[in-house]
């Protein structure tokens, strides 16, 4: 083992996108979690088995569906399964598996039965959908304690029941107050992966398609360093949103126009090359990206992440930007009415002494009101 205090280890910058793309951080998290839960005698063999299983089923979705009474979840689950090829585990299937039990099942017994069902070959390799198998908070917590961790929890919101966050006892179906308490407890257990699906006036096909789209999107277990590019027409508020993101997420805001001015006036090799291009500097994508790459490889940007505004200008710029050591992992397009953008660009003014911006139209209107 290496002593971090004597020999600090740092991941090379060009390894970061590879590790994020192939979810290596997630893999290490899963290995550590399974070692703690299973506590095997032979750690090496156990880790080999985990890696083999991860290769087979890492991208499979594991879904829990929660709904109020009298909602046909089974039919919806089989509709989803017809597309995703997941194994559907219903309450009837679980009861059939445990038909030898004479008394009511304890939460730990429910968790063991579900664990056996989801670890069968077909469910393990293709993923599974758990429908109406969990009745209360104790069973949900026992399931998680047994190491069965869903990737998605779909809560079906029926229009025939009052909103679940509304405490209501009059004019409600029989048994709703108790059912509401159980549903709230289940929602709280799975709150980090919970997504509400509103049934409204949708057809079964539309609800199924909505659920499939939700299942396709997986939330990462390990947060990644944000590297964001904001794109949009001039006047759409890119810089404003960039500053707000930087303040909210504690990332570095890179204003490309300001960065270009800084490098242009500096004394370095790339500054000389930029100045030699004169007014055609914006057509030299390789130089602009080289300048930007030097900025985003600074320790502050590598550690906290960054949000870029004012670049790229063209497809060529974006292609060069995608080839740097730490390319953007999020590109956000800001949609704005072009008339509004034009109005903002026309009436915006910059104070040359302070660098602050002001909209003279808003200023005139505020003076008129006063």
Short mmCIF file of C-alpha atoms in Angstrom, two decimals:
data_model
loop_
_atom_site.label_atom_id
_atom_site.label_comp_id
_atom_site.label_asym_id
_atom_site.label_seq_id
_atom_site.Cartn_x
_atom_site.Cartn_y
_atom_site.Cartn_z
CA UNK A 1 0.00 0.00 0.00
CA UNK A 2 1.16 3.55 -0.73
CA UNK A 3 1.29 6.18 1.98
CA UNK A 4 -0.74 9.08 0.58
CA UNK A 5 0.99 11.58 2.89
CA UNK A 6 4.42 10.67 1.49
CA UNK A 7 3.46 9.98 -2.09
CA UNK A 8 0.23 11.76 -3.06
CA UNK A 9 -1.55 9.96 -5.88
CA UNK A 10 -3.44 11.84 -8.57
CA UNK A 11 -5.43 10.45 -11.49
CA UNK A 12 -4.03 11.75 -14.81
CA UNK A 13 -6.44 14.21 -16.42
CA UNK A 14 -6.81 12.14 -19.61
CA UNK A 15 -8.06 9.17 -17.54
CA UNK A 16 -11.00 11.08 -16.06
CA UNK A 17 -13.36 10.93 -19.12
CA UNK A 18 -12.62 7.22 -19.59
CA UNK A 19 -13.43 6.43 -15.96
CA UNK A 20 -16.65 8.45 -16.13
CA UNK A 21 -17.75 6.96 -19.45
CA UNK A 22 -17.28 3.37 -18.29
CA UNK A 23 -18.53 4.17 -14.74
CA UNK A 24 -15.38 2.97 -13.02
CA UNK A 25 -16.15 5.01 -9.89
CA UNK A 26 -19.49 3.18 -9.68
CA UNK A 27 -17.70 -0.16 -10.05
CA UNK A 28 -15.38 0.58 -7.12
CA UNK A 29 -18.39 1.69 -5.08
CA UNK A 30 -20.21 -1.59 -5.85
CA UNK A 31 -17.14 -3.68 -4.98
CA UNK A 32 -16.76 -1.95 -1.62
CA UNK A 33 -20.47 -2.24 -0.87
CA UNK A 34 -20.65 -5.96 -1.66
CA UNK A 35 -17.52 -6.71 0.37
CA UNK A 36 -19.05 -5.02 3.41
CA UNK A 37 -22.46 -6.71 2.98
CA UNK A 38 -21.32 -10.24 2.07
CA UNK A 39 -18.07 -10.38 4.12
CA UNK A 40 -16.58 -13.28 2.11
CA UNK A 41 -13.77 -15.50 3.36
CA UNK A 42 -11.91 -15.45 0.04
CA UNK A 43 -11.88 -11.80 -1.04
CA UNK A 44 -10.00 -12.35 -4.31
CA UNK A 45 -12.39 -15.03 -5.63
CA UNK A 46 -15.36 -12.97 -4.49
CA UNK A 47 -14.13 -9.87 -6.34
CA UNK A 48 -13.51 -11.92 -9.49
CA UNK A 49 -17.10 -13.18 -9.32
CA UNK A 50 -18.42 -9.66 -8.76
CA UNK A 51 -16.51 -8.36 -11.79
CA UNK A 52 -17.87 -11.20 -13.94
CA UNK A 53 -21.43 -10.54 -12.78
CA UNK A 54 -21.00 -6.81 -13.32
CA UNK A 55 -19.95 -7.45 -16.91
CA UNK A 56 -23.19 -9.38 -17.47
CA UNK A 57 -25.79 -7.23 -15.71
CA UNK A 58 -24.39 -3.82 -14.90
CA UNK A 59 -26.69 -1.90 -17.24
CA UNK A 60 -29.83 -3.85 -16.33
CA UNK A 61 -32.65 -1.88 -14.73
CA UNK A 62 -34.06 -3.06 -11.41
CA UNK A 63 -37.48 -1.47 -10.94
CA UNK A 64 -39.92 -1.25 -8.04
CA UNK A 65 -43.48 -0.12 -8.85
CA UNK A 66 -45.58 1.42 -6.07
CA UNK A 67 -49.20 2.45 -6.53
CA UNK A 68 -52.48 3.06 -4.67
CA UNK A 69 -55.00 0.18 -4.46
CA UNK A 70 -57.02 -0.88 -7.52
CA UNK A 71 -54.34 0.24 -9.96
CA UNK A 72 -53.54 -2.38 -12.57
CA UNK A 73 -49.77 -2.42 -12.06
CA UNK A 74 -49.32 -6.02 -13.25
CA UNK A 75 -50.59 -5.22 -16.73
CA UNK A 76 -48.35 -2.14 -16.92
CA UNK A 77 -45.31 -4.15 -15.78
CA UNK A 78 -45.85 -6.82 -18.44
CA UNK A 79 -46.29 -4.08 -21.05
CA UNK A 80 -42.91 -2.64 -20.03
CA UNK A 81 -41.34 -6.10 -19.93
CA UNK A 82 -42.43 -6.79 -23.51
CA UNK A 83 -40.05 -4.02 -24.61
CA UNK A 84 -37.24 -4.16 -22.02
CA UNK A 85 -37.25 -8.00 -21.63
CA UNK A 86 -37.14 -7.68 -17.83
CA UNK A 87 -38.54 -10.38 -15.56
CA UNK A 88 -41.77 -9.36 -13.80
CA UNK A 89 -42.08 -10.45 -10.16
CA UNK A 90 -45.65 -10.05 -8.93
CA UNK A 91 -47.23 -10.59 -5.53
CA UNK A 92 -48.88 -13.79 -6.82
CA UNK A 93 -45.51 -15.15 -7.96
CA UNK A 94 -43.97 -14.39 -4.57
CA UNK A 95 -46.86 -16.04 -2.70
CA UNK A 96 -46.59 -19.11 -4.93
CA UNK A 97 -42.89 -19.34 -4.13
CA UNK A 98 -43.70 -19.15 -0.39
CA UNK A 99 -46.87 -21.27 -0.40
CA UNK A 100 -45.44 -23.60 2.26
CA UNK A 101 -45.47 -20.77 4.83
CA UNK A 102 -48.42 -21.20 7.19
CA UNK A 103 -48.32 -17.80 8.94
CA UNK A 104 -47.90 -14.28 7.63
CA UNK A 105 -44.41 -13.61 6.34
CA UNK A 106 -42.06 -11.41 8.34
CA UNK A 107 -40.24 -8.56 6.55
CA UNK A 108 -36.95 -10.51 6.64
CA UNK A 109 -38.68 -13.55 5.08
CA UNK A 110 -40.21 -11.38 2.34
CA UNK A 111 -36.75 -9.98 1.60
CA UNK A 112 -35.21 -13.47 1.40
CA UNK A 113 -37.91 -14.69 -0.99
CA UNK A 114 -37.51 -11.68 -3.27
CA UNK A 115 -33.71 -12.11 -3.13
CA UNK A 116 -34.04 -15.69 -4.38
CA UNK A 117 -36.38 -14.63 -7.19
CA UNK A 118 -34.24 -11.73 -8.43
CA UNK A 119 -31.04 -13.79 -8.30
CA UNK A 120 -32.31 -16.43 -10.66
CA UNK A 121 -30.43 -16.54 -13.97
CA UNK A 122 -33.07 -14.87 -16.16
CA UNK A 123 -33.82 -12.05 -13.69
CA UNK A 124 -30.15 -11.53 -12.83
CA UNK A 125 -29.07 -11.17 -16.45
CA UNK A 126 -32.05 -9.23 -17.84
CA UNK A 127 -33.18 -7.13 -14.88
CA UNK A 128 -36.48 -7.28 -13.03
CA UNK A 129 -39.67 -5.37 -12.18
CA UNK A 130 -41.09 -5.78 -8.67
CA UNK A 131 -44.85 -5.14 -8.56
CA UNK A 132 -46.89 -4.77 -5.34
CA UNK A 133 -44.58 -7.09 -3.40
CA UNK A 134 -43.71 -4.56 -0.71
CA UNK A 135 -46.53 -3.61 1.64
CA UNK A 136 -44.80 -1.40 4.18
CA UNK A 137 -41.63 0.39 5.20
CA UNK A 138 -40.25 -2.56 7.18
CA UNK A 139 -40.30 -4.85 4.13
CA UNK A 140 -38.64 -2.19 1.95
CA UNK A 141 -35.84 -1.66 4.48
CA UNK A 142 -35.37 -5.43 4.86
CA UNK A 143 -35.01 -5.70 1.07
CA UNK A 144 -32.27 -3.06 1.02
CA UNK A 145 -30.55 -4.69 4.00
CA UNK A 146 -30.48 -7.96 2.04
CA UNK A 147 -28.47 -6.21 -0.69
CA UNK A 148 -31.30 -5.92 -3.25
CA UNK A 149 -30.92 -2.35 -4.48
CA UNK A 150 -33.36 -1.10 -7.15
CA UNK A 151 -32.21 1.41 -9.75
CA UNK A 152 -35.68 2.94 -10.26
CA UNK A 153 -38.85 3.34 -8.20
CA UNK A 154 -41.98 4.28 -10.15
CA UNK A 155 -44.84 5.74 -8.13
CA UNK A 156 -48.09 5.68 -10.10
CA UNK A 157 -50.28 8.70 -9.31
CA UNK A 158 -53.93 7.82 -9.94
CA UNK A 159 -56.53 10.53 -10.58
CA UNK A 160 -59.11 8.56 -8.56
CA UNK A 161 -57.26 9.22 -5.29
CA UNK A 162 -56.48 12.53 -3.54
CA UNK A 163 -52.89 13.83 -3.69
CA UNK A 164 -50.72 11.77 -1.37
CA UNK A 165 -49.15 14.84 0.25
CA UNK A 166 -52.62 16.17 1.17
CA UNK A 167 -53.87 15.13 4.60
CA UNK A 168 -57.53 14.37 3.93
CA UNK A 169 -59.97 12.10 5.77
CA UNK A 170 -63.35 13.14 4.33
CA UNK A 171 -64.70 12.07 0.94
CA UNK A 172 -61.93 9.54 0.40
CA UNK A 173 -62.07 5.78 -0.40
CA UNK A 174 -62.34 3.37 2.52
CA UNK A 175 -58.95 2.61 4.04
CA UNK A 176 -57.21 5.50 2.28
CA UNK A 177 -55.68 7.14 5.44
CA UNK A 178 -53.84 3.92 6.38
CA UNK A 179 -52.90 3.24 2.76
CA UNK A 180 -51.59 6.80 2.47
CA UNK A 181 -49.34 6.31 5.51
CA UNK A 182 -47.87 3.12 4.03
CA UNK A 183 -47.31 4.73 0.63
CA UNK A 184 -45.61 7.77 2.18
CA UNK A 185 -43.29 5.48 4.14
CA UNK A 186 -42.40 3.48 1.00
CA UNK A 187 -41.79 6.70 -0.94
CA UNK A 188 -39.45 7.89 1.79
CA UNK A 189 -37.38 4.68 1.64
CA UNK A 190 -36.89 4.97 -2.14
CA UNK A 191 -36.86 8.79 -2.32
CA UNK A 192 -33.44 8.95 -4.02
CA UNK A 193 -34.61 6.89 -7.01
CA UNK A 194 -38.33 7.79 -6.96
CA UNK A 195 -40.08 9.12 -10.05
CA UNK A 196 -43.80 9.97 -10.13
CA UNK A 197 -45.79 8.76 -13.15
CA UNK A 198 -49.09 10.64 -13.51
CA UNK A 199 -51.76 8.48 -15.14
CA UNK A 200 -54.26 11.32 -15.81
CA UNK A 201 -56.15 10.70 -19.08
CA UNK A 202 -53.32 8.72 -20.68
CA UNK A 203 -53.87 5.42 -22.45
CA UNK A 204 -52.08 2.28 -21.14
CA UNK A 205 -49.72 2.45 -24.14
CA UNK A 206 -48.75 6.05 -23.34
CA UNK A 207 -48.17 5.27 -19.66
CA UNK A 208 -46.02 2.27 -20.63
CA UNK A 209 -43.95 4.39 -23.03
CA UNK A 210 -43.44 7.05 -20.35
CA UNK A 211 -42.23 4.40 -17.90
CA UNK A 212 -39.84 2.91 -20.48
CA UNK A 213 -38.31 6.35 -21.11
CA UNK A 214 -37.84 6.83 -17.36
CA UNK A 215 -36.21 3.40 -16.99
CA UNK A 216 -33.74 4.19 -19.78
CA UNK A 217 -32.36 7.10 -17.72
CA UNK A 218 -30.20 5.95 -14.83
CA UNK A 219 -29.07 8.17 -12.01
CA UNK A 220 -25.40 7.82 -11.25
CA UNK A 221 -24.54 6.52 -7.80
CA UNK A 222 -21.35 8.53 -7.73
CA UNK A 223 -21.42 12.23 -8.56
CA UNK A 224 -19.08 13.33 -11.33
CA UNK A 225 -17.28 16.63 -11.73
CA UNK A 226 -19.50 18.86 -13.91
CA UNK A 227 -17.99 20.12 -17.16
CA UNK A 228 -20.78 22.12 -18.76
CA UNK A 229 -21.09 24.08 -22.01
CA UNK A 230 -23.97 26.56 -22.31
CA UNK A 231 -25.07 27.26 -25.88
CA UNK A 232 -27.67 29.67 -27.17
CA UNK A 233 -28.19 32.79 -29.29
CA UNK A 234 -26.72 36.09 -28.19
CA UNK A 235 -29.03 37.64 -25.61
CA UNK A 236 -30.36 34.29 -24.37
CA UNK A 237 -28.72 34.77 -20.98
CA UNK A 238 -25.80 32.36 -21.25
CA UNK A 239 -23.45 34.40 -19.06
CA UNK A 240 -26.14 35.07 -16.47
CA UNK A 241 -27.00 31.38 -16.21
CA UNK A 242 -23.30 30.50 -16.18
CA UNK A 243 -22.66 32.81 -13.22
CA UNK A 244 -25.68 31.38 -11.38
CA UNK A 245 -24.49 27.81 -12.01
CA UNK A 246 -21.00 28.70 -10.81
CA UNK A 247 -22.40 30.22 -7.63
CA UNK A 248 -24.89 27.41 -6.95
CA UNK A 249 -22.67 24.43 -7.77
CA UNK A 250 -19.34 25.95 -6.69
CA UNK A 251 -17.78 25.46 -10.13
CA UNK A 252 -15.56 27.75 -12.19
CA UNK A 253 -17.29 30.02 -14.71
CA UNK A 254 -15.16 30.39 -17.85
CA UNK A 255 -16.25 33.36 -19.94
CA UNK A 256 -14.50 32.62 -23.23
CA UNK A 257 -14.53 36.24 -24.40
CA UNK A 258 -12.85 37.40 -21.19
CA UNK A 259 -10.36 34.50 -21.33
CA UNK A 260 -9.43 35.38 -24.92
CA UNK A 261 -8.79 39.01 -23.94
CA UNK A 262 -6.57 37.89 -21.05
CA UNK A 263 -4.47 35.56 -23.21
CA UNK A 264 -4.35 38.08 -26.07
CA UNK A 265 -2.64 40.70 -23.89
CA UNK A 266 -0.32 38.21 -22.14
CA UNK A 267 3.23 37.34 -23.16
CA UNK A 268 3.36 33.66 -24.16
CA UNK A 269 3.78 31.50 -27.24
CA UNK A 270 0.04 30.99 -27.71
CA UNK A 271 -0.57 34.73 -27.18
CA UNK A 272 1.86 35.52 -29.99
CA UNK A 273 0.15 32.97 -32.28
CA UNK A 274 -3.28 34.43 -31.51
CA UNK A 275 -2.15 38.00 -32.19
CA UNK A 276 -0.57 36.92 -35.48
CA UNK A 277 -4.02 35.73 -36.66
CA UNK A 278 -5.40 39.26 -36.11
CA UNK A 279 -9.12 39.57 -36.96
CA UNK A 280 -9.29 35.97 -38.27
CA UNK A 281 -8.50 34.48 -34.86
CA UNK A 282 -12.03 33.05 -34.49
CA UNK A 283 -11.42 30.81 -37.52
CA UNK A 284 -8.44 29.03 -35.89
CA UNK A 285 -10.25 26.41 -33.81
CA UNK A 286 -7.08 24.53 -32.85
CA UNK A 287 -5.52 27.65 -31.29
CA UNK A 288 -8.67 28.63 -29.41
CA UNK A 289 -9.13 25.13 -28.00
CA UNK A 290 -5.44 24.93 -27.08
CA UNK A 291 -5.86 28.14 -25.10
CA UNK A 292 -9.06 26.84 -23.45
CA UNK A 293 -7.48 23.44 -22.68
CA UNK A 294 -4.71 25.12 -20.70
CA UNK A 295 -7.35 26.86 -18.55
CA UNK A 296 -9.53 23.81 -17.87
CA UNK A 297 -6.49 21.71 -16.88
CA UNK A 298 -5.76 24.03 -13.97
CA UNK A 299 -6.24 22.45 -10.55
CA UNK A 300 -9.27 24.59 -9.70
CA UNK A 301 -11.17 23.41 -12.79
CA UNK A 302 -10.12 19.76 -12.40
CA UNK A 303 -11.22 19.70 -8.77
CA UNK A 304 -14.48 21.69 -8.86
CA UNK A 305 -15.54 21.49 -12.51
CA UNK A 306 -16.40 24.33 -14.87
CA UNK A 307 -19.15 25.94 -16.92
CA UNK A 308 -18.19 27.49 -20.27
CA UNK A 309 -20.02 30.31 -22.05
CA UNK A 310 -19.25 32.04 -25.34
CA UNK A 311 -17.69 29.01 -27.04
CA UNK A 312 -17.78 27.02 -29.35
CA UNK A 313 -18.65 29.14 -32.38
CA UNK A 314 -18.90 26.35 -34.96
CA UNK A 315 -19.02 22.59 -35.48
CA UNK A 316 -15.24 22.53 -35.96
CA UNK A 317 -14.77 24.22 -32.58
CA UNK A 318 -16.96 21.62 -30.90
CA UNK A 319 -15.06 18.75 -32.55
CA UNK A 320 -11.74 20.15 -31.31
CA UNK A 321 -13.24 20.73 -27.85
CA UNK A 322 -14.36 17.09 -27.71
CA UNK A 323 -10.73 15.99 -28.19
CA UNK A 324 -9.22 17.73 -25.16
CA UNK A 325 -8.12 15.79 -22.07
CA UNK A 326 -11.27 16.65 -20.10
CA UNK A 327 -14.07 17.28 -22.63
CA UNK A 328 -17.50 18.58 -21.55
CA UNK A 329 -19.88 15.98 -20.11
CA UNK A 330 -22.97 18.20 -20.36
CA UNK A 331 -24.01 20.49 -23.22
CA UNK A 332 -27.08 22.62 -22.49
CA UNK A 333 -28.96 24.51 -25.23
CA UNK A 334 -30.85 27.59 -24.03
CA UNK A 335 -34.06 28.16 -25.97
CA UNK A 336 -35.23 31.77 -26.10
CA UNK A 337 -37.50 33.85 -28.32
CA UNK A 338 -35.27 35.54 -30.92
CA UNK A 339 -37.21 38.80 -30.55
CA UNK A 340 -36.36 38.84 -26.84
CA UNK A 341 -32.72 38.05 -27.63
CA UNK A 342 -32.57 40.88 -30.14
CA UNK A 343 -34.11 43.32 -27.68
CA UNK A 344 -31.62 42.36 -24.98
CA UNK A 345 -28.65 42.63 -27.35
CA UNK A 346 -29.86 46.03 -28.60
CA UNK A 347 -30.40 47.66 -25.20
CA UNK A 348 -27.58 46.04 -23.19
CA UNK A 349 -24.68 48.33 -22.31
CA UNK A 350 -21.33 47.64 -20.62
CA UNK A 351 -19.61 50.01 -18.20
CA UNK A 352 -16.02 50.19 -19.50
CA UNK A 353 -14.68 51.12 -16.05
CA UNK A 354 -16.35 48.44 -13.92
CA UNK A 355 -17.28 45.85 -16.56
CA UNK A 356 -20.83 45.67 -15.19
CA UNK A 357 -23.76 45.34 -17.58
CA UNK A 358 -27.05 47.20 -17.61
CA UNK A 359 -30.17 47.16 -19.78
CA UNK A 360 -30.99 50.79 -20.61
CA UNK A 361 -34.61 49.94 -21.46
CA UNK A 362 -35.21 48.42 -18.01
CA UNK A 363 -33.43 51.36 -16.42
CA UNK A 364 -35.61 53.88 -18.30
CA UNK A 365 -38.78 52.01 -17.34
CA UNK A 366 -37.78 51.91 -13.66
CA UNK A 367 -37.09 55.68 -13.73
CA UNK A 368 -40.50 56.29 -15.34
CA UNK A 369 -42.25 54.39 -12.57
CA UNK A 370 -40.44 56.39 -9.92
#
